[in-house]
Tab-separated table of C-alpha atoms in Angstrom:
chain	number	residue	atom	x	y	z
A	1	MET	CA	0.000	0.000	0.000
A	2	THR	CA	1.555	3.274	-1.028
A	3	ASN	CA	1.413	6.368	1.046
A	4	HIS	CA	-0.995	7.894	-1.408
A	5	ASP	CA	-3.418	5.028	-0.993
A	6	LYS	CA	-3.224	5.381	2.741
A	7	LEU	CA	-4.195	9.013	2.639
A	8	ASP	CA	-6.957	8.450	0.122
A	9	PHE	CA	-10.054	8.847	2.215
A	10	GLY	CA	-12.120	6.784	-0.129
A	11	THR	CA	-10.405	3.450	0.382
A	12	ASP	CA	-11.806	2.131	3.580
A	13	GLU	CA	-15.087	3.284	4.986
A	14	VAL	CA	-16.627	5.255	2.211
A	15	HIS	CA	-18.849	3.530	-0.293
A	16	ASN	CA	-17.936	4.226	-3.849
A	17	PHE	CA	-20.930	5.759	-5.551
A	18	GLY	CA	-20.675	5.429	-9.293
A	19	GLY	CA	-16.898	5.871	-9.479
A	20	ALA	CA	-16.816	9.608	-8.797
A	21	ALA	CA	-13.425	11.283	-8.655
A	22	VAL	CA	-13.559	11.503	-4.862
A	23	PRO	CA	-15.624	8.545	-3.699
A	24	GLY	CA	-18.642	9.409	-1.646
A	25	VAL	CA	-18.799	12.965	-2.868
A	26	LYS	CA	-22.025	12.436	-4.793
A	27	TRP	CA	-24.190	11.400	-1.872
A	28	LYS	CA	-22.663	14.129	0.254
A	29	MET	CA	-23.645	16.681	-2.382
A	30	PHE	CA	-27.103	15.157	-2.415
A	31	ILE	CA	-27.288	15.481	1.376
A	32	ALA	CA	-26.204	19.136	1.094
A	33	VAL	CA	-28.914	19.891	-1.465
A	34	TRP	CA	-31.498	17.977	0.557
A	35	MET	CA	-30.577	19.866	3.721
A	36	LEU	CA	-30.710	23.237	1.926
A	37	LEU	CA	-34.125	22.286	0.595
A	38	GLY	CA	-35.222	21.320	4.080
A	39	ILE	CA	-33.997	24.581	5.619
A	40	ASN	CA	-35.714	26.600	2.908
A	41	LEU	CA	-38.948	24.709	3.403
A	42	VAL	CA	-38.782	25.305	7.135
A	43	PHE	CA	-38.786	29.056	6.544
A	44	LEU	CA	-40.839	29.357	3.341
A	45	TYR	CA	-43.328	26.492	3.285
A	46	VAL	CA	-44.075	25.756	6.904
A	47	GLY	CA	-46.206	28.406	8.551
A	48	PRO	CA	-46.443	29.680	12.103
A	49	VAL	CA	-48.515	27.512	14.427
A	50	LYS	CA	-51.498	28.986	16.180
A	51	GLY	CA	-51.750	28.363	19.882
A	52	PHE	CA	-48.046	28.863	20.466
A	53	MET	CA	-46.918	31.801	22.575
A	54	PHE	CA	-44.658	32.816	19.728
A	55	PRO	CA	-46.151	31.190	16.620
A	56	GLU	CA	-43.137	31.844	14.390
A	57	GLY	CA	-40.925	30.083	16.894
A	58	ALA	CA	-42.680	26.791	16.256
A	59	ARG	CA	-40.262	26.299	13.361
A	60	LEU	CA	-37.571	25.579	15.911
A	61	ILE	CA	-39.203	22.193	16.470
A	62	LEU	CA	-37.989	21.154	13.043
A	63	PHE	CA	-34.390	21.591	14.172
A	64	HIS	CA	-34.818	20.533	17.758
A	65	VAL	CA	-36.619	17.207	17.377
A	66	PRO	CA	-34.239	15.727	14.756
A	67	CYS	CA	-31.314	16.613	17.028
A	68	ALA	CA	-32.936	14.722	19.896
A	69	TRP	CA	-33.594	11.729	17.656
A	70	LEU	CA	-30.037	11.781	16.411
A	71	ALA	CA	-28.664	11.867	19.948
A	72	THR	CA	-30.673	8.719	20.653
A	73	LEU	CA	-29.552	7.186	17.366
A	74	CYS	CA	-25.940	7.905	18.322
A	75	TYR	CA	-26.375	5.958	21.538
A	76	VAL	CA	-27.968	3.043	19.683
A	77	VAL	CA	-25.174	2.978	17.092
A	78	GLY	CA	-22.537	3.238	19.819
A	79	ALA	CA	-24.131	0.449	21.843
A	80	VAL	CA	-24.417	-1.834	18.807
A	81	TYR	CA	-20.720	-1.381	18.038
A	82	ALA	CA	-19.875	-1.835	21.733
A	83	ILE	CA	-21.708	-5.178	21.736
A	84	LYS	CA	-19.955	-6.099	18.514
A	85	PHE	CA	-16.622	-5.220	20.092
A	86	LEU	CA	-17.171	-7.127	23.321
A	87	THR	CA	-18.637	-10.259	21.767
A	88	GLY	CA	-16.260	-10.377	18.822
A	89	ALA	CA	-13.041	-9.746	20.751
A	90	SER	CA	-11.752	-13.265	20.147
A	91	LYS	CA	-13.011	-13.637	16.598
A	92	MET	CA	-12.083	-10.367	14.900
A	93	LYS	CA	-8.713	-9.302	13.549
A	94	PRO	CA	-6.897	-6.606	15.577
A	95	ALA	CA	-7.430	-3.972	12.887
A	96	GLU	CA	-11.145	-4.694	12.697
A	97	LEU	CA	-11.415	-4.666	16.464
A	98	GLU	CA	-9.685	-1.317	16.646
A	99	SER	CA	-11.925	0.213	14.031
A	100	THR	CA	-15.005	-1.073	15.921
A	101	ASP	CA	-13.700	0.714	19.002
A	102	PHE	CA	-13.209	3.910	16.993
A	103	LYS	CA	-16.795	3.601	15.795
A	104	VAL	CA	-18.105	3.404	19.360
A	105	ALA	CA	-16.064	6.481	20.253
A	106	ALA	CA	-17.163	8.376	17.140
A	107	SER	CA	-20.844	7.811	17.782
A	108	MET	CA	-20.437	8.813	21.436
A	109	GLU	CA	-18.667	12.045	20.463
A	110	LEU	CA	-21.363	12.862	17.928
A	111	GLY	CA	-23.957	11.956	20.531
A	112	LEU	CA	-22.511	14.593	22.844
A	113	LEU	CA	-22.620	17.145	20.025
A	114	PHE	CA	-26.236	16.408	19.144
A	115	SER	CA	-27.449	16.210	22.724
A	116	ILE	CA	-25.868	19.602	23.462
A	117	LEU	CA	-27.575	20.997	20.351
A	118	THR	CA	-30.844	19.461	21.549
A	119	THR	CA	-30.467	21.075	24.962
A	120	ILE	CA	-29.690	24.494	23.488
A	121	THR	CA	-32.506	24.500	20.934
A	122	GLY	CA	-34.841	23.057	23.555
A	123	SER	CA	-33.994	25.828	26.003
A	124	ILE	CA	-34.583	28.517	23.395
A	125	PHE	CA	-37.905	26.919	22.533
A	126	ALA	CA	-38.826	26.699	26.214
A	127	LYS	CA	-38.044	30.394	26.654
A	128	LEU	CA	-40.286	31.296	23.689
A	129	GLN	CA	-43.070	28.942	24.643
A	130	TRP	CA	-43.138	28.843	28.433
A	131	GLY	CA	-41.180	31.969	29.309
A	132	MET	CA	-38.222	30.279	30.982
A	133	PHE	CA	-35.094	28.628	29.670
A	134	TRP	CA	-35.411	25.799	32.155
A	135	ASN	CA	-38.679	24.307	33.391
A	136	TRP	CA	-37.687	21.074	35.160
A	137	ASP	CA	-39.705	19.120	32.712
A	138	PRO	CA	-38.958	15.351	32.646
A	139	ARG	CA	-37.726	15.563	29.072
A	140	GLU	CA	-35.449	18.477	29.790
A	141	THR	CA	-33.803	16.652	32.655
A	142	SER	CA	-33.469	13.420	30.718
A	143	ILE	CA	-31.643	15.078	27.802
A	144	VAL	CA	-29.157	16.630	30.216
A	145	ILE	CA	-28.530	13.253	31.790
A	146	ILE	CA	-28.028	11.675	28.378
A	147	CYS	CA	-25.598	14.535	27.685
A	148	SER	CA	-23.666	13.670	30.828
A	149	LEU	CA	-23.584	9.981	29.831
A	150	PHE	CA	-21.865	10.883	26.565
A	151	ALA	CA	-19.496	13.212	28.425
A	152	ALA	CA	-18.682	10.521	30.998
A	153	TYR	CA	-17.807	8.098	28.210
A	154	ILE	CA	-15.395	10.625	26.693
A	155	VAL	CA	-13.850	11.420	30.078
A	156	LEU	CA	-13.378	7.721	30.813
A	157	ARG	CA	-11.818	7.276	27.413
A	158	SER	CA	-9.253	9.965	28.063
A	159	ALA	CA	-8.387	8.475	31.460
A	160	VAL	CA	-7.118	5.099	30.218
A	161	THR	CA	-3.867	5.049	28.276
A	162	ASP	CA	-3.556	1.428	27.168
A	163	PRO	CA	-5.603	1.210	23.930
A	164	ASP	CA	-6.850	-2.373	24.414
A	165	LYS	CA	-7.885	-1.825	27.989
A	166	ARG	CA	-9.426	1.518	27.075
A	167	ALA	CA	-11.529	-0.014	24.338
A	168	ARG	CA	-12.827	-2.765	26.581
A	169	LEU	CA	-13.552	-0.593	29.606
A	170	CYS	CA	-15.282	2.085	27.573
A	171	SER	CA	-17.451	-0.371	25.653
A	172	ALA	CA	-18.457	-2.041	28.907
A	173	TYR	CA	-19.294	1.318	30.450
A	174	ALA	CA	-21.326	2.329	27.402
A	175	LEU	CA	-23.399	-0.833	27.756
A	176	VAL	CA	-23.944	-0.520	31.505
A	177	ALA	CA	-24.865	3.140	31.136
A	178	ILE	CA	-27.738	2.170	28.822
A	179	ILE	CA	-29.687	0.965	31.851
A	180	PRO	CA	-30.080	4.381	33.509
A	181	GLY	CA	-30.718	5.847	30.061
A	182	LEU	CA	-33.565	3.432	29.360
A	183	PHE	CA	-34.841	3.905	32.878
A	184	LEU	CA	-34.927	7.661	32.472
A	185	ILE	CA	-36.706	7.580	29.164
A	186	TRP	CA	-39.310	4.884	29.784
A	187	VAL	CA	-39.674	4.092	33.462
A	188	LEU	CA	-39.020	7.305	35.370
A	189	PRO	CA	-41.642	9.437	33.555
A	190	ARG	CA	-44.235	6.781	34.391
A	191	ILE	CA	-43.355	6.836	38.071
A	192	VAL	CA	-42.982	10.597	38.327
A	193	ASP	CA	-45.779	11.429	35.892
A	194	THR	CA	-48.346	10.064	38.273
A	195	LEU	CA	-47.105	12.669	40.732
A	196	HIS	CA	-47.010	15.598	38.319
A	197	GLU	CA	-49.906	14.959	36.075
A	198	GLY	CA	-49.759	16.456	32.619
A	199	ALA	CA	-46.121	17.473	32.855
A	200	ASN	CA	-45.282	15.385	29.848
A	201	SER	CA	-48.212	16.403	27.698
A	202	ALA	CA	-47.067	20.026	27.912
A	203	VAL	CA	-43.903	19.118	26.019
A	204	ILE	CA	-45.631	17.883	22.924
A	205	GLY	CA	-47.265	21.248	22.297
A	206	GLY	CA	-50.382	21.906	20.262
A	207	GLY	CA	-51.326	20.023	17.130
A	208	LEU	CA	-48.869	20.678	14.338
A	209	GLY	CA	-50.072	21.091	10.770
A	210	GLY	CA	-49.461	18.499	8.073
A	211	GLY	CA	-46.659	20.567	6.564
A	212	TYR	CA	-44.558	20.015	9.660
A	213	ARG	CA	-44.673	16.260	9.404
A	214	LEU	CA	-43.832	16.299	5.711
A	215	VAL	CA	-40.822	18.588	6.118
A	216	MET	CA	-39.660	16.798	9.239
A	217	TYR	CA	-39.808	13.217	7.999
A	218	PHE	CA	-39.039	13.774	4.348
A	219	PHE	CA	-36.452	16.553	4.374
A	220	VAL	CA	-34.941	17.527	7.717
A	221	LEU	CA	-34.575	14.136	9.360
A	222	PRO	CA	-33.026	12.327	6.352
A	223	SER	CA	-30.555	15.129	5.809
A	224	TYR	CA	-29.640	15.103	9.496
A	225	ILE	CA	-29.077	11.355	9.363
A	226	GLY	CA	-26.970	11.808	6.234
A	227	THR	CA	-24.892	14.437	8.019
A	228	PHE	CA	-24.488	12.043	10.932
A	229	ILE	CA	-23.214	9.272	8.643
A	230	TRP	CA	-20.789	11.682	6.996
A	231	LEU	CA	-19.468	13.035	10.318
A	232	PHE	CA	-19.252	9.491	11.655
A	233	GLN	CA	-17.126	8.264	8.757
A	234	LEU	CA	-14.976	11.361	8.949
A	235	ARG	CA	-14.365	10.892	12.670
A	236	VAL	CA	-13.559	7.185	12.311
A	237	ARG	CA	-11.106	7.852	9.480
A	238	SER	CA	-9.358	10.675	11.308
A	239	ALA	CA	-9.143	8.517	14.471
A	240	LYS	CA	-7.532	5.764	12.396
A	241	LEU	CA	-4.991	8.193	10.967
A	242	VAL	CA	-4.166	9.791	14.305
A	243	GLU	CA	-4.354	6.895	16.770
A	244	GLY	CA	-4.554	3.808	14.596
A	245	ARG	CA	-1.946	1.126	15.202
A	246	PHE	CA	-2.880	-0.908	12.147
A	247	ALA	CA	-2.520	0.642	8.716
B	1	MET	CA	-10.037	-19.518	52.368
B	2	VAL	CA	-7.444	-19.307	49.679
B	3	GLN	CA	-6.661	-22.975	50.300
B	4	GLN	CA	-10.312	-23.770	49.905
B	5	LEU	CA	-10.456	-21.978	46.575
B	6	THR	CA	-7.162	-23.511	45.446
B	7	TRP	CA	-8.461	-26.914	46.302
B	8	VAL	CA	-11.466	-26.174	44.156
B	9	ARG	CA	-9.213	-25.203	41.319
B	10	ASN	CA	-7.153	-28.362	41.454
B	11	SER	CA	-9.842	-30.890	42.091
B	12	GLY	CA	-11.845	-31.005	38.921
B	13	VAL	CA	-15.336	-29.975	37.939
B	14	SER	CA	-17.454	-32.228	40.138
B	15	THR	CA	-16.480	-30.545	43.411
B	16	GLU	CA	-16.356	-27.005	42.079
B	17	LEU	CA	-17.976	-24.428	44.306
B	18	SER	CA	-21.016	-22.742	42.866
B	19	ILE	CA	-20.865	-19.045	42.074
B	20	LEU	CA	-22.842	-18.239	45.198
B	21	GLN	CA	-20.459	-20.204	47.410
B	22	GLN	CA	-17.533	-18.446	45.767
B	23	SER	CA	-19.211	-15.058	46.268
B	24	ARG	CA	-19.678	-15.881	49.925
B	25	LEU	CA	-15.974	-16.600	50.281
B	26	ILE	CA	-15.047	-13.381	48.489
B	27	PHE	CA	-17.387	-11.447	50.752
B	28	LEU	CA	-15.885	-13.054	53.869
B	29	LYS	CA	-12.369	-12.339	52.619
B	30	ASP	CA	-13.187	-8.665	52.122
B	31	LEU	CA	-14.975	-8.467	55.453
B	32	ARG	CA	-12.031	-10.028	57.306
B	33	SER	CA	-9.401	-7.858	55.694
B	34	GLU	CA	-11.576	-4.800	56.366
B	35	LEU	CA	-12.110	-5.715	60.012
B	36	ARG	CA	-8.370	-6.240	60.348
B	37	SER	CA	-7.494	-2.636	59.484
B	38	ARG	CA	-10.872	-0.858	59.581
B	39	ALA	CA	-9.218	1.775	57.396
B	40	ALA	CA	-11.985	2.091	54.845
B	41	ILE	CA	-15.005	2.037	57.099
B	42	ASN	CA	-13.460	4.481	59.584
B	43	SER	CA	-12.482	7.017	56.956
B	44	VAL	CA	-15.825	6.742	55.181
B	45	LEU	CA	-17.764	7.116	58.413
B	46	LEU	CA	-15.720	10.128	59.457
B	47	PHE	CA	-16.071	11.678	56.017
B	48	THR	CA	-19.820	11.129	56.116
B	49	LEU	CA	-20.160	12.568	59.588
B	50	CYS	CA	-18.119	15.585	58.505
B	51	SER	CA	-20.343	16.191	55.504
B	52	LEU	CA	-23.370	15.786	57.759
B	53	LEU	CA	-21.943	18.359	60.166
B	54	VAL	CA	-21.116	20.721	57.297
B	55	VAL	CA	-24.751	20.577	56.193
B	56	VAL	CA	-26.161	20.866	59.706
B	57	PHE	CA	-23.949	23.786	60.692
B	58	ALA	CA	-24.569	25.551	57.412
B	59	ILE	CA	-28.300	25.396	58.055
B	60	GLY	CA	-28.153	26.083	61.775
B	61	ASN	CA	-31.447	26.715	63.480
B	62	GLN	CA	-33.423	27.677	60.397
B	63	GLN	CA	-36.631	26.015	59.353
B	64	ILE	CA	-36.304	24.168	56.063
B	65	SER	CA	-38.946	22.467	53.972
B	66	PRO	CA	-39.243	18.662	53.647
B	67	GLN	CA	-38.113	18.929	50.017
B	68	VAL	CA	-34.817	20.488	51.100
B	69	LYS	CA	-34.366	17.951	53.914
B	70	ALA	CA	-34.942	15.092	51.482
B	71	ALA	CA	-32.439	16.570	49.052
B	72	LEU	CA	-29.820	17.126	51.742
B	73	ILE	CA	-29.900	13.630	53.193
B	74	TRP	CA	-29.411	12.150	49.734
B	75	VAL	CA	-26.583	14.515	48.929
B	76	ILE	CA	-24.844	13.298	52.111
B	77	LEU	CA	-25.470	9.632	51.297
B	78	PHE	CA	-24.216	10.173	47.744
B	79	PHE	CA	-21.001	11.762	48.931
B	80	ALA	CA	-20.564	8.985	51.443
B	81	SER	CA	-20.844	6.256	48.851
B	82	PHE	CA	-18.589	8.033	46.374
B	83	SER	CA	-15.959	8.555	49.035
B	84	GLY	CA	-15.554	4.913	49.902
B	85	LEU	CA	-17.258	2.346	47.713
B	86	SER	CA	-14.522	2.168	45.108
B	87	HIS	CA	-12.234	0.827	47.841
B	88	VAL	CA	-13.147	-2.847	47.278
B	89	PHE	CA	-11.791	-2.840	43.742
B	90	LEU	CA	-9.028	-0.266	44.233
B	91	ILE	CA	-7.453	-2.274	47.060
B	92	GLU	CA	-7.014	-5.265	44.757
B	93	GLU	CA	-5.216	-3.121	42.200
B	94	GLU	CA	-3.108	-1.308	44.796
B	95	THR	CA	-1.883	-4.405	46.569
B	96	GLY	CA	-1.466	-6.238	43.289
B	97	THR	CA	-3.804	-9.050	44.301
B	98	SER	CA	-6.252	-8.727	41.430
B	99	LEU	CA	-4.389	-11.284	39.343
B	100	ALA	CA	-4.433	-13.859	42.145
B	101	LEU	CA	-8.116	-13.239	42.754
B	102	ARG	CA	-8.757	-13.693	39.057
B	103	LEU	CA	-7.097	-17.103	39.156
B	104	TYR	CA	-9.008	-18.335	42.173
B	105	ALA	CA	-12.570	-17.271	41.541
B	106	LYS	CA	-15.044	-16.699	38.730
B	107	SER	CA	-15.418	-13.043	37.861
B	108	GLU	CA	-19.183	-13.105	38.474
B	109	ALA	CA	-18.492	-14.383	41.975
B	110	ILE	CA	-15.974	-11.609	42.585
B	111	PHE	CA	-18.488	-8.990	41.536
B	112	ILE	CA	-21.302	-10.438	43.647
B	113	GLY	CA	-19.061	-10.854	46.684
B	114	LYS	CA	-17.808	-7.299	46.487
B	115	LEU	CA	-21.310	-5.999	45.829
B	116	ILE	CA	-22.565	-7.690	49.009
B	117	PHE	CA	-19.688	-6.161	50.946
B	118	ASN	CA	-20.530	-2.720	49.599
B	119	LEU	CA	-24.223	-3.186	50.388
B	120	LEU	CA	-23.283	-3.970	53.968
B	121	ALA	CA	-20.948	-0.970	54.161
B	122	VAL	CA	-23.574	1.419	52.799
B	123	GLU	CA	-26.223	0.142	55.174
B	124	VAL	CA	-23.882	0.566	58.151
B	125	ILE	CA	-23.201	4.160	57.102
B	126	THR	CA	-26.899	4.819	56.513
B	127	PHE	CA	-27.774	3.331	59.874
B	128	VAL	CA	-25.435	5.777	61.603
B	129	VAL	CA	-26.081	8.871	59.497
B	130	THR	CA	-29.844	8.868	58.966
B	131	PRO	CA	-30.861	8.921	62.652
B	132	MET	CA	-28.289	11.645	63.361
B	133	PHE	CA	-29.587	13.674	60.441
B	134	GLY	CA	-33.135	13.082	61.641
B	135	ILE	CA	-32.395	14.259	65.160
B	136	MET	CA	-30.415	17.324	64.180
B	137	LEU	CA	-32.754	18.549	61.455
B	138	HIS	CA	-36.035	17.513	63.136
B	139	LEU	CA	-36.990	14.920	60.562
B	140	GLU	CA	-40.515	13.734	61.277
B	141	PRO	CA	-41.681	11.414	58.528
B	142	LYS	CA	-45.451	11.047	58.452
B	143	ASN	CA	-45.063	7.707	56.694
B	144	ILE	CA	-42.319	6.106	58.750
B	145	LEU	CA	-42.431	2.708	56.993
B	146	GLY	CA	-42.354	4.377	53.611
B	147	PHE	CA	-39.422	6.515	54.749
B	148	ILE	CA	-37.458	3.446	55.867
B	149	GLY	CA	-38.392	1.683	52.624
B	150	VAL	CA	-37.173	4.564	50.473
B	151	ILE	CA	-33.942	4.958	52.440
B	152	LEU	CA	-33.225	1.210	52.266
B	153	SER	CA	-34.086	0.707	48.610
B	154	GLY	CA	-32.380	3.964	47.651
B	155	THR	CA	-29.139	3.016	49.367
B	156	ILE	CA	-29.267	-0.463	47.822
B	157	ALA	CA	-29.634	1.052	44.342
B	158	LEU	CA	-26.918	3.567	45.221
B	159	SER	CA	-24.447	0.916	46.241
B	160	VAL	CA	-25.174	-1.246	43.171
B	161	GLY	CA	-24.493	1.747	40.922
B	162	ALA	CA	-21.397	2.769	42.861
B	163	THR	CA	-20.002	-0.786	42.756
B	164	VAL	CA	-20.564	-1.039	39.007
B	165	THR	CA	-18.780	2.253	38.468
B	166	ALA	CA	-15.971	1.257	40.826
B	167	SER	CA	-15.317	-1.918	38.864
B	168	VAL	CA	-14.740	0.164	35.729
B	169	ILE	CA	-12.788	2.894	37.523
B	170	ALA	CA	-10.356	0.495	39.210
B	171	LYS	CA	-8.634	-0.075	35.885
B	172	ALA	CA	-8.392	3.600	34.873
B	173	ASN	CA	-6.017	6.409	35.834
B	174	GLY	CA	-6.991	9.424	37.912
B	175	LYS	CA	-9.466	7.394	39.891
B	176	GLY	CA	-10.645	9.855	42.496
B	177	ALA	CA	-12.029	12.621	40.327
B	178	LEU	CA	-13.104	10.185	37.657
B	179	TYR	CA	-15.265	8.154	40.039
B	180	GLY	CA	-17.730	10.956	40.597
B	181	ALA	CA	-17.819	11.979	36.951
B	182	ILE	CA	-18.466	8.446	35.702
B	183	GLY	CA	-20.833	7.468	38.478
B	184	PHE	CA	-22.992	10.568	38.321
B	185	PRO	CA	-24.971	9.757	35.147
B	186	VAL	CA	-25.449	6.155	36.244
B	187	LEU	CA	-26.826	7.170	39.624
B	188	LEU	CA	-28.852	10.223	38.703
B	189	PRO	CA	-32.136	8.290	38.295
B	190	VAL	CA	-31.590	6.945	41.816
B	191	LEU	CA	-31.079	10.443	43.168
B	192	MET	CA	-34.201	11.759	41.444
B	193	MET	CA	-36.421	8.921	42.609
B	194	ALA	CA	-35.008	8.735	46.123
B	195	VAL	CA	-35.388	12.463	46.799
B	196	GLN	CA	-38.929	12.390	45.441
B	197	GLY	CA	-39.796	9.348	47.559
B	198	THR	CA	-38.249	10.742	50.723
B	199	LYS	CA	-40.149	13.975	50.288
B	200	LEU	CA	-43.398	12.072	49.839
B	201	SER	CA	-42.823	9.984	52.937
B	202	LEU	CA	-42.141	13.146	54.934
B	203	ASP	CA	-45.270	14.819	53.596
B	204	GLU	CA	-48.061	12.283	53.525
B	205	ILE	CA	-49.122	8.801	54.522
B	206	GLY	CA	-49.334	5.983	51.985
B	207	GLY	CA	-49.773	6.697	48.311
B	208	PRO	CA	-47.069	6.719	45.681
B	209	THR	CA	-44.119	6.208	48.064
B	210	TRP	CA	-44.202	2.458	47.524
B	211	ARG	CA	-44.199	2.901	43.783
B	212	ILE	CA	-40.905	4.732	44.160
B	213	VAL	CA	-39.529	1.981	46.405
B	214	LEU	CA	-40.485	-0.485	43.678
B	215	GLY	CA	-38.853	1.701	41.023
B	216	LEU	CA	-35.632	1.907	43.034
B	217	MET	CA	-35.509	-1.858	43.557
B	218	MET	CA	-36.205	-2.395	39.870
B	219	PHE	CA	-33.351	-0.083	38.977
B	220	ALA	CA	-30.989	-1.910	41.344
B	221	VAL	CA	-31.917	-5.288	39.847
B	222	MET	CA	-31.614	-4.072	36.245
B	223	LEU	CA	-28.267	-2.409	36.799
B	224	GLY	CA	-26.945	-5.318	38.846
B	225	THR	CA	-27.884	-7.830	36.156
B	226	ALA	CA	-26.281	-5.754	33.431
B	227	ALA	CA	-23.162	-5.321	35.547
B	228	ILE	CA	-22.799	-9.039	36.250
B	229	THR	CA	-23.055	-9.695	32.517
B	230	VAL	CA	-20.491	-7.063	31.563
B	231	PHE	CA	-18.112	-7.358	34.530
B	232	PRO	CA	-16.138	-10.416	33.270
B	233	LEU	CA	-15.157	-8.381	30.207
B	234	VAL	CA	-13.815	-5.577	32.383
B	235	TRP	CA	-12.131	-7.824	34.890
B	236	GLU	CA	-10.346	-10.315	32.640
B	237	ASP	CA	-7.656	-8.702	30.549
């Protein structure tokens, strides 16, 4: 393998779409166009929602909700790779094992990014809608805790120097930390909800028009997921170049 | 005890101790070595009493609401468990005995044994601290059984979470500061439920307190099961 091949980003992770000059560039351009379309539709097609304190601000939902979904997706992707790492430790080649570990780390880092974005957009929305940046709503607290789970993973990762040990410890932690995550999302609201009735229904907001669903599911969410895949591949490749022990 | 385990190792499958028997031996080993020096339990108790006194003196003679009392007692119990519960795994790394332990016992047994030791330690601390807190801050739970239930189940969940975190931390660098940072997200649901439950038991009789006790126990069981499954992968390197 020549040095040029090694630095060619298209060799390993990126799918080659139709033999473009730089592999993977076509679908990335498609994602860019799709995202631009989505953003334009959010401001031009989707209207303000009646019943909101600040009807124009309802558009923020179209950026906030996909971020929250992506943060969850990041955890799922990370956990799947963590399981793959821990169960396949004896079967996989060292290089494959290492790249699985990088994938867990990449999805956790992106998870932190998206959960912080979710918290920020959520706070702005809360200020517009309910008058305060922070309302102690169950969903607000759970996103902050998910944020801290991602952060804890990254902190743990930086605290172990031996790469093999680090990979194993961090994957194990990521899997154990799912339990409080699941508990917070599905169990805790059911226990606490009975004490604060209607706290959760306030989050959902009024009925959104059909345009919202169309733009959300057809434009914004797919382009977000595409961006996630792109960032994920980029992060894994750069980790391989910086820290990788196997060429 | 070591002879007993060695004998198990050398004498084939038919006489092998079950995981529970092994856990019992691990627990007894930890208990004996702790009673020999009493270093951990003394320092943790003193630390806990100090944090209790810090809280009590900071508040002084003021009247505070049940919500604040519930929050304060759990903050103290949280600090207590994060000050000492990593000891069971750290001591094996510090004295270099983790390899020997790994040879003698199954990793599940090691985890269960150390978990039982930590449960005992936390309950001892709780048994000393909670009445003191109650006397000094005029804690008068209306639902006394519910209060005891929440404190017990909360501390059980707390020590399961702290033990799980400790098992991961023992292998990392910069253990002290890391322990809190890594344990915090795992234990936050416990904190939220326990404070809520304690407040309820101080405020009213019956009602949703028991649901919170159930939730805390459920959390402890879920986390404990996950930890026992994952622990061998952390322990054996």
